Amino acid sequence: MNASTELKKYNPVIAWLFNPFTYIAGRESLIIGLIGIVATSLIGSLGDIHFDGVLDMHIGAKTPVWFFIAEGFINWFSFAVLLFIAGRIFSKSAFRIVDVFGTQAFCRLPTLISAAALLLPANKRVLDELTKMVQNPNQLPALPLADTAIFAAVMIIVLVMLVWMVTLMYRAYAVSCNLKGTKAIISFIVCLVIAEVISKTGIFVMIKFMPQN
Amino acid sequence: MSNLPIQCPACKDQLKVRHLVCDVCQTQVEGRYELPLLMRLDTQEQIFLIDFIKCSGSLKDMATLMKLSYPTVRNRLDEIIDKIKQFEKTVLKESREKNK
């Protein structure tokens, strides 16, 4: 018997879904996570889906592909840097920077599913109708039932993916910095709020200085 | 051979060694001995430490052996370190009380 036999105690499916960082961290998670961020940005660029903030997701303006990729990197980097600083302040463990950045990149994988779900044409049709309704409140939207059902399903998927991503982000922070309890929860929430502001500001600055064609 | 019990089943306090026997000549020693520090850890923690020594103290090799991530293994080691420090404090406190 060696220490690996302890693994039998855990349900691997649940562990992989909610705390994959028991098994994966460091360089592997960083590579997978960065590929995921680029893939999400490329899918997003097909439907003008912008991840314009650590937790935000909107269908917006047509921009070059690099802009979508930059948004993804700003969101990941701003949050990871703050968590790394918080970890240095609150953790007694000697943790590695690659674990914090790698696991946080990995956490963004659910946005890949959100971006793919938002690409469905029915979704765009419903959003167009809703925009028309906002612009002209007297006009009733012509929404086919199937499109509305798909739109509702997509919104549920996006919401579930968002909750899953935040759960993963917290677990990644707790494992990579060896923090638990109130200290971990409060520092995580504070970092999330600050990162949301920083990422939004970063993206805003990028828009300001974007070359106009 | 069954596992060495380290905790009292009734009050959960640390057990002491009272009786030792030589398997070859049957010589018996009676006394009141403290369990060595590492013996106070539970079986899983002792196995972890043995594996860690076998891996030459490399957390990376330990992670590969346990099929777990590096931070998970490091966190496990940190927990054991904390436990050992706690034991050391208790031993120190007990010896101070004895000397009084």
Short mmCIF file of C-alpha atoms in Angstrom, two decimals:
data_model
loop_
_atom_site.label_atom_id
_atom_site.label_comp_id
_atom_site.label_asym_id
_atom_site.label_seq_id
_atom_site.Cartn_x
_atom_site.Cartn_y
_atom_site.Cartn_z
CA MET A 1 0.00 0.00 0.00
CA ASN A 2 1.24 3.51 -0.78
CA ALA A 3 -0.19 7.01 -0.57
CA SER A 4 -1.94 6.68 -3.96
CA THR A 5 -4.42 4.19 -2.48
CA GLU A 6 -6.00 7.14 -0.68
CA LEU A 7 -7.53 8.14 -4.01
CA LYS A 8 -10.11 5.39 -3.65
CA LYS A 9 -11.88 7.52 -1.04
CA TYR A 10 -12.97 10.11 -3.62
CA ASN A 11 -15.56 9.89 -6.40
CA PRO A 12 -13.36 10.81 -9.37
CA VAL A 13 -16.26 12.16 -11.52
CA ILE A 14 -17.36 14.65 -8.84
CA ALA A 15 -13.73 15.54 -8.10
CA TRP A 16 -13.04 16.20 -11.81
CA LEU A 17 -16.18 18.34 -12.15
CA PHE A 18 -15.86 20.48 -9.04
CA ASN A 19 -12.26 20.19 -7.97
CA PRO A 20 -10.14 19.02 -10.90
CA PHE A 21 -7.18 20.73 -9.24
CA THR A 22 -6.78 17.69 -6.99
CA TYR A 23 -5.44 16.04 -10.16
CA ILE A 24 -4.31 18.84 -12.44
CA ALA A 25 -2.40 22.07 -11.81
CA GLY A 26 0.78 23.85 -12.88
CA ARG A 27 1.99 23.76 -16.47
CA GLU A 28 -0.60 21.25 -17.74
CA SER A 29 -3.53 23.35 -16.49
CA LEU A 30 -1.88 26.50 -17.87
CA ILE A 31 -1.49 25.03 -21.38
CA ILE A 32 -5.04 23.60 -21.45
CA GLY A 33 -6.44 26.82 -19.99
CA LEU A 34 -4.68 29.11 -22.48
CA ILE A 35 -5.81 26.93 -25.41
CA GLY A 36 -9.34 27.17 -23.93
CA ILE A 37 -9.16 30.98 -23.69
CA VAL A 38 -8.01 31.29 -27.33
CA ALA A 39 -10.64 28.77 -28.52
CA THR A 40 -13.40 30.61 -26.61
CA SER A 41 -12.28 33.91 -28.15
CA LEU A 42 -12.29 32.43 -31.66
CA ILE A 43 -15.79 30.97 -31.17
CA GLY A 44 -16.88 34.28 -29.64
CA SER A 45 -15.58 36.20 -32.67
CA LEU A 46 -17.89 34.17 -34.93
CA GLY A 47 -20.96 35.54 -33.14
CA ASP A 48 -19.61 38.82 -31.73
CA ILE A 49 -19.78 37.32 -28.23
CA HIS A 50 -17.59 39.44 -25.95
CA PHE A 51 -16.27 38.30 -22.58
CA ASP A 52 -15.89 41.88 -21.41
CA GLY A 53 -15.08 41.34 -17.75
CA VAL A 54 -14.03 38.49 -15.46
CA LEU A 55 -17.65 37.29 -15.23
CA ASP A 56 -19.29 39.24 -18.06
CA MET A 57 -20.54 37.99 -21.37
CA HIS A 58 -22.37 40.10 -23.96
CA ILE A 59 -23.23 40.00 -27.63
CA GLY A 60 -21.78 43.24 -28.93
CA ALA A 61 -19.92 45.05 -31.65
CA LYS A 62 -17.96 43.49 -34.49
CA THR A 63 -14.28 43.71 -33.63
CA PRO A 64 -11.08 42.09 -34.95
CA VAL A 65 -10.27 38.57 -33.68
CA TRP A 66 -7.30 39.86 -31.68
CA PHE A 67 -9.69 41.98 -29.62
CA PHE A 68 -11.65 38.89 -28.51
CA ILE A 69 -8.39 37.11 -27.60
CA ALA A 70 -7.12 40.17 -25.70
CA GLU A 71 -10.40 40.31 -23.72
CA GLY A 72 -9.92 36.68 -22.70
CA PHE A 73 -6.33 37.29 -21.59
CA ILE A 74 -7.20 40.48 -19.67
CA ASN A 75 -9.97 38.64 -17.75
CA TRP A 76 -7.70 35.71 -16.87
CA PHE A 77 -4.60 37.74 -16.05
CA SER A 78 -6.24 40.47 -13.92
CA PHE A 79 -7.93 37.93 -11.64
CA ALA A 80 -4.91 35.58 -11.42
CA VAL A 81 -2.57 38.45 -10.44
CA LEU A 82 -4.91 39.56 -7.64
CA LEU A 83 -5.34 36.01 -6.33
CA PHE A 84 -1.57 35.56 -6.39
CA ILE A 85 -1.11 38.74 -4.30
CA ALA A 86 -3.89 37.67 -1.90
CA GLY A 87 -2.28 34.23 -1.60
CA ARG A 88 1.08 35.81 -0.77
CA ILE A 89 -0.59 37.89 1.94
CA PHE A 90 -2.82 35.26 3.55
CA SER A 91 -1.21 31.86 2.90
CA LYS A 92 1.51 30.35 5.04
CA SER A 93 2.38 27.87 2.30
CA ALA A 94 5.13 28.29 -0.26
CA PHE A 95 2.92 28.02 -3.33
CA ARG A 96 3.97 28.29 -6.99
CA ILE A 97 2.93 31.12 -9.32
CA VAL A 98 2.36 28.61 -12.17
CA ASP A 99 -0.31 26.83 -10.07
CA VAL A 100 -2.27 30.05 -9.50
CA PHE A 101 -2.10 31.22 -13.12
CA GLY A 102 -2.51 27.72 -14.57
CA THR A 103 -5.53 26.72 -12.52
CA GLN A 104 -7.21 30.10 -13.08
CA ALA A 105 -6.78 29.70 -16.86
CA PHE A 106 -8.23 26.18 -16.62
CA CYS A 107 -11.26 27.54 -14.71
CA ARG A 108 -12.34 29.53 -17.76
CA LEU A 109 -13.08 26.36 -19.78
CA PRO A 110 -16.87 26.54 -19.08
CA THR A 111 -16.96 29.81 -21.09
CA LEU A 112 -16.13 27.68 -24.14
CA ILE A 113 -19.50 25.91 -23.72
CA SER A 114 -21.27 29.25 -23.12
CA ALA A 115 -19.76 30.76 -26.27
CA ALA A 116 -20.73 27.70 -28.34
CA ALA A 117 -24.30 27.78 -26.97
CA LEU A 118 -24.65 31.52 -27.69
CA LEU A 119 -23.68 30.91 -31.32
CA LEU A 120 -27.03 29.19 -32.06
CA PRO A 121 -28.89 31.26 -34.70
CA ALA A 122 -32.16 31.14 -32.73
CA ASN A 123 -30.43 33.04 -29.96
CA LYS A 124 -29.46 35.89 -32.31
CA ARG A 125 -33.00 36.07 -33.75
CA VAL A 126 -34.53 36.40 -30.25
CA LEU A 127 -31.99 39.05 -29.24
CA ASP A 128 -32.68 41.03 -32.44
CA GLU A 129 -36.42 40.92 -31.72
CA LEU A 130 -35.86 41.99 -28.11
CA THR A 131 -33.68 44.89 -29.27
CA LYS A 132 -36.42 45.98 -31.69
CA MET A 133 -38.94 45.79 -28.84
CA VAL A 134 -36.77 48.01 -26.63
CA GLN A 135 -36.37 50.55 -29.45
CA ASN A 136 -40.09 50.48 -30.26
CA PRO A 137 -42.09 49.45 -27.18
CA ASN A 138 -45.44 49.61 -29.02
CA GLN A 139 -44.45 46.88 -31.44
CA LEU A 140 -44.98 43.31 -30.17
CA PRO A 141 -42.04 40.97 -30.84
CA ALA A 142 -42.58 38.22 -33.43
CA LEU A 143 -40.90 35.39 -31.59
CA PRO A 144 -41.39 31.79 -32.74
CA LEU A 145 -41.94 29.41 -29.83
CA ALA A 146 -39.00 27.16 -30.81
CA ASP A 147 -36.62 30.14 -30.85
CA THR A 148 -37.85 31.31 -27.45
CA ALA A 149 -37.40 27.80 -26.01
CA ILE A 150 -33.86 27.57 -27.41
CA PHE A 151 -33.05 31.05 -26.08
CA ALA A 152 -34.30 30.08 -22.60
CA ALA A 153 -32.26 26.86 -22.69
CA VAL A 154 -29.15 28.80 -23.76
CA MET A 155 -29.62 31.31 -20.92
CA ILE A 156 -29.86 28.42 -18.43
CA ILE A 157 -26.69 26.85 -19.88
CA VAL A 158 -24.85 30.20 -19.67
CA LEU A 159 -25.96 30.67 -16.06
CA VAL A 160 -24.95 27.12 -15.05
CA MET A 161 -21.55 27.58 -16.76
CA LEU A 162 -21.05 30.86 -14.90
CA VAL A 163 -21.78 29.25 -11.52
CA TRP A 164 -19.53 26.30 -12.43
CA MET A 165 -16.71 28.67 -13.45
CA VAL A 166 -16.88 30.64 -10.19
CA THR A 167 -16.93 27.38 -8.18
CA LEU A 168 -13.85 26.21 -10.07
CA MET A 169 -12.13 29.58 -9.56
CA TYR A 170 -12.64 29.35 -5.82
CA ARG A 171 -11.46 25.74 -5.64
CA ALA A 172 -8.41 26.63 -7.77
CA TYR A 173 -7.52 29.48 -5.42
CA ALA A 174 -8.04 27.34 -2.29
CA VAL A 175 -5.92 24.46 -3.62
CA SER A 176 -3.13 26.42 -5.28
CA CYS A 177 -2.64 28.83 -2.34
CA ASN A 178 -3.59 26.34 0.41
CA LEU A 179 -6.26 28.55 1.93
CA LYS A 180 -9.58 27.60 3.47
CA GLY A 181 -12.39 29.00 5.58
CA THR A 182 -13.49 32.61 5.97
CA LYS A 183 -10.09 34.01 5.00
CA ALA A 184 -10.22 32.21 1.65
CA ILE A 185 -13.85 33.12 0.89
CA ILE A 186 -13.55 36.82 1.76
CA SER A 187 -10.22 37.35 -0.02
CA PHE A 188 -11.63 35.52 -3.08
CA ILE A 189 -14.75 37.73 -3.23
CA VAL A 190 -12.71 40.93 -2.77
CA CYS A 191 -10.31 39.86 -5.55
CA LEU A 192 -13.24 38.99 -7.82
CA VAL A 193 -14.83 42.42 -7.38
CA ILE A 194 -11.52 44.27 -7.92
CA ALA A 195 -10.63 42.07 -10.91
CA GLU A 196 -14.03 42.81 -12.46
CA VAL A 197 -13.29 46.55 -12.21
CA ILE A 198 -9.70 46.16 -13.50
CA SER A 199 -10.70 43.94 -16.42
CA LYS A 200 -13.55 46.26 -17.43
CA THR A 201 -11.19 49.25 -17.25
CA GLY A 202 -8.52 47.38 -19.24
CA ILE A 203 -11.01 46.48 -21.98
CA PHE A 204 -12.33 50.06 -22.01
CA VAL A 205 -8.77 51.40 -22.43
CA MET A 206 -8.22 48.89 -25.24
CA ILE A 207 -11.36 50.15 -27.04
CA LYS A 208 -10.17 53.76 -26.64
CA PHE A 209 -6.81 53.02 -28.23
CA MET A 210 -8.04 50.54 -30.82
CA PRO A 211 -7.07 51.59 -34.37
CA GLN A 212 -10.20 52.74 -36.22
CA ASN A 213 -10.52 51.24 -39.74
CA MET B 1 -0.23 -7.81 12.50
CA SER B 2 -2.90 -5.28 13.43
CA ASN B 3 -2.28 -1.52 13.38
CA LEU B 4 -0.81 0.10 16.48
CA PRO B 5 -3.59 1.96 18.31
CA ILE B 6 -2.50 5.50 19.13
CA GLN B 7 -5.67 6.92 20.64
CA CYS B 8 -7.65 5.79 23.66
CA PRO B 9 -10.96 4.31 22.42
CA ALA B 10 -12.78 5.72 25.45
CA CYS B 11 -11.51 9.30 25.93
CA LYS B 12 -9.53 9.78 22.64
CA ASP B 13 -6.41 10.83 24.54
CA GLN B 14 -2.92 9.84 23.34
CA LEU B 15 -1.98 6.28 24.43
CA LYS B 16 1.39 5.58 26.05
CA VAL B 17 3.55 2.46 25.73
CA ARG B 18 3.39 0.34 28.88
CA HIS B 19 4.60 -3.06 27.80
CA LEU B 20 7.21 -4.26 25.29
CA VAL B 21 8.20 -7.82 24.48
CA CYS B 22 11.05 -9.50 22.58
CA ASP B 23 9.62 -11.97 20.07
CA VAL B 24 12.75 -14.20 20.22
CA CYS B 25 13.53 -14.64 23.94
CA GLN B 26 10.21 -13.40 25.35
CA THR B 27 11.97 -10.78 27.56
CA GLN B 28 9.38 -8.27 28.69
CA VAL B 29 9.93 -4.62 29.54
CA GLU B 30 7.41 -2.65 31.51
CA GLY B 31 7.39 1.08 31.93
CA ARG B 32 5.69 4.24 30.72
CA TYR B 33 7.02 5.42 27.37
CA GLU B 34 5.80 8.18 25.09
CA LEU B 35 5.03 7.21 21.49
CA PRO B 36 7.68 8.60 19.13
CA LEU B 37 6.50 11.73 17.32
CA LEU B 38 5.99 10.10 13.93
CA MET B 39 4.08 7.20 15.48
CA ARG B 40 1.45 9.68 16.67
CA LEU B 41 0.42 10.41 13.08
CA ASP B 42 -2.35 8.29 11.60
CA THR B 43 -1.52 5.40 9.26
CA GLN B 44 -2.21 7.34 6.04
CA GLU B 45 0.06 10.17 7.16
CA GLN B 46 2.83 7.72 8.04
CA ILE B 47 2.50 6.08 4.61
CA PHE B 48 2.63 9.53 3.01
CA LEU B 49 5.86 10.38 4.85
CA ILE B 50 7.48 7.03 3.96
CA ASP B 51 6.60 7.58 0.29
CA PHE B 52 7.88 11.14 0.51
CA ILE B 53 11.25 9.92 1.83
CA LYS B 54 11.36 7.23 -0.88
CA CYS B 55 10.83 10.02 -3.44
CA SER B 56 13.90 11.80 -1.99
CA GLY B 57 11.65 14.56 -0.71
CA SER B 58 10.53 15.55 -4.19
CA LEU B 59 6.94 16.83 -4.23
CA LYS B 60 6.91 16.48 -8.01
CA ASP B 61 7.76 12.77 -7.80
CA MET B 62 5.23 12.38 -4.99
CA ALA B 63 2.54 13.96 -7.17
CA THR B 64 3.36 11.50 -9.96
CA LEU B 65 3.30 8.55 -7.54
CA MET B 66 -0.02 9.58 -5.98
CA LYS B 67 -1.53 10.64 -9.33
CA LEU B 68 -2.45 13.97 -7.71
CA SER B 69 -1.54 17.56 -8.54
CA TYR B 70 1.53 19.23 -7.07
CA PRO B 71 -0.40 21.72 -4.84
CA THR B 72 -2.64 18.94 -3.48
CA VAL B 73 0.43 16.96 -2.37
CA ARG B 74 2.10 20.07 -0.97
CA ASN B 75 -1.07 20.93 0.99
CA ARG B 76 -1.13 17.39 2.43
CA LEU B 77 2.49 17.79 3.52
CA ASP B 78 1.69 21.20 5.08
CA GLU B 79 -1.12 19.58 7.10
CA ILE B 80 1.29 16.94 8.44
CA ILE B 81 3.88 19.62 9.26
CA ASP B 82 1.24 21.56 11.22
CA LYS B 83 0.26 18.38 13.08
CA ILE B 84 3.89 17.61 13.97
CA LYS B 85 4.41 21.18 15.22
CA GLN B 86 1.29 20.80 17.36
CA PHE B 87 2.63 17.52 18.82
CA GLU B 88 5.96 19.19 19.57
CA LYS B 89 4.18 21.98 21.42
CA THR B 90 2.20 19.43 23.46
CA VAL B 91 5.34 17.43 24.31
CA LEU B 92 7.12 20.62 25.39
CA LYS B 93 4.15 21.67 27.53
CA GLU B 94 3.95 18.21 29.14
CA SER B 95 7.69 18.13 29.96
CA ARG B 96 7.47 21.65 31.49
CA GLU B 97 4.56 20.54 33.67
CA LYS B 98 6.51 17.44 34.77
CA ASN B 99 9.51 19.55 35.76
CA LYS B 100 7.41 21.88 37.91
#
